XYZ file of C-alpha atoms in Angstrom:
113
model
C 12.931 4.077 -12.251
C 10.323 6.644 -12.285
C 12.470 9.023 -10.854
C 15.668 7.872 -13.471
C 12.807 8.809 -16.101
C 11.993 11.939 -15.333
C 15.939 13.067 -14.579
C 16.726 12.165 -18.626
C 12.978 13.745 -19.488
C 14.030 17.045 -17.737
C 17.661 16.449 -19.374
C 16.370 16.101 -23.433
C 14.169 19.137 -22.238
C 17.275 21.366 -21.614
C 15.171 22.837 -18.399
C 18.157 23.416 -16.797
C 17.296 25.965 -13.836
C 13.062 24.610 -14.390
C 11.729 22.597 -10.963
C 10.226 19.117 -11.329
C 8.595 17.889 -8.156
C 9.674 14.159 -8.954
C 8.111 11.556 -6.711
C 4.974 9.596 -5.686
C 1.809 11.122 -6.685
C 0.046 9.167 -3.829
C 0.413 9.542 0.106
C 2.535 6.890 1.531
C 2.928 7.016 5.251
C 6.396 6.623 7.082
C 5.183 2.718 8.759
C 4.035 1.407 5.606
C 7.684 2.174 3.666
C 9.337 0.616 6.758
C 6.572 -2.057 7.080
C 7.183 -3.005 3.564
C 11.567 -2.752 3.890
C 10.872 -5.250 6.529
C 8.853 -7.530 4.906
C 11.766 -7.767 1.522
C 15.232 -7.715 3.852
C 13.136 -10.449 5.944
C 13.863 -8.186 9.420
C 11.869 -6.144 12.258
C 12.618 -2.415 12.512
C 14.243 -1.285 16.117
C 11.519 1.651 16.310
C 11.623 4.179 18.199
C 8.995 7.247 18.489
C 9.216 10.698 19.571
C 7.197 13.388 19.036
C 6.880 15.815 16.092
C 9.926 18.549 15.154
C 8.415 21.802 15.368
C 8.393 22.042 10.781
C 7.166 18.309 10.856
C 4.009 17.831 8.227
C 1.399 15.333 9.124
C 0.716 14.372 5.332
C 2.736 15.207 1.951
C 3.254 14.360 -1.761
C 4.642 15.099 -3.997
C 2.435 17.989 -6.783
C 3.957 16.287 -10.022
C 1.231 18.254 -12.282
C 4.194 20.161 -14.068
C 6.324 17.623 -14.466
C 3.588 15.365 -16.277
C 2.610 18.683 -18.474
C 6.341 19.413 -19.150
C 7.853 16.153 -19.540
C 5.242 13.194 -19.529
C 6.401 12.537 -15.882
C 3.776 10.057 -15.125
C 5.138 7.803 -11.735
C 3.556 3.620 -12.082
C 6.130 1.837 -9.972
C 4.606 1.436 -6.387
C 6.426 1.548 -3.079
C 6.213 -2.326 -3.022
C 7.758 -2.841 -6.641
C 9.954 0.084 -5.917
C 11.407 -1.063 -3.001
C 11.367 -4.465 -3.909
C 13.673 -3.463 -6.709
C 15.973 -1.728 -4.618
C 16.522 -4.632 -2.026
C 16.926 -7.092 -5.299
C 20.046 -4.533 -6.514
C 20.804 -3.957 -2.550
C 21.785 -7.916 -2.157
C 23.359 -8.065 -6.027
C 26.771 -8.118 -7.085
C 26.075 -4.633 -8.164
C 25.855 -3.125 -4.801
C 28.907 -1.967 -3.451
C 29.484 -0.797 -0.456
C 32.465 0.711 -0.325
C 31.573 3.432 -2.449
C 28.881 4.779 0.146
C 30.947 3.734 3.069
C 34.184 5.899 1.341
C 32.254 9.112 0.169
C 32.722 7.545 -3.645
C 29.156 8.820 -4.659
C 29.761 12.262 -3.653
C 32.975 13.042 -4.531
C 33.261 15.929 -7.816
C 33.985 14.116 -11.209
C 37.234 15.279 -12.416
C 37.101 17.869 -15.457
C 36.907 16.884 -19.148
C 38.755 19.431 -21.271
């Protein structure tokens, strides 16, 4: 929900080539993210831990200050709430796996004249 609001805000501003960080302004660990998904899906993920690769970072977060100032972006959705909604959608009749499996989501839009 937050990301869509940020995209709509940027489009409404007409910021065609302006860069906005849209995300959670709080750091979330991958382990916590996976844990919430496991809880919501009722499964245990098969995890394989490997050494960090060159370029990996220990901690990151989205600095949303510019987006906040320019488009009023203010993320409110927690990881728990967002993943809960995602899993509800994933399990709903609205989710169409054939689009993802067939690459429908990456096909270019037809031109409008």
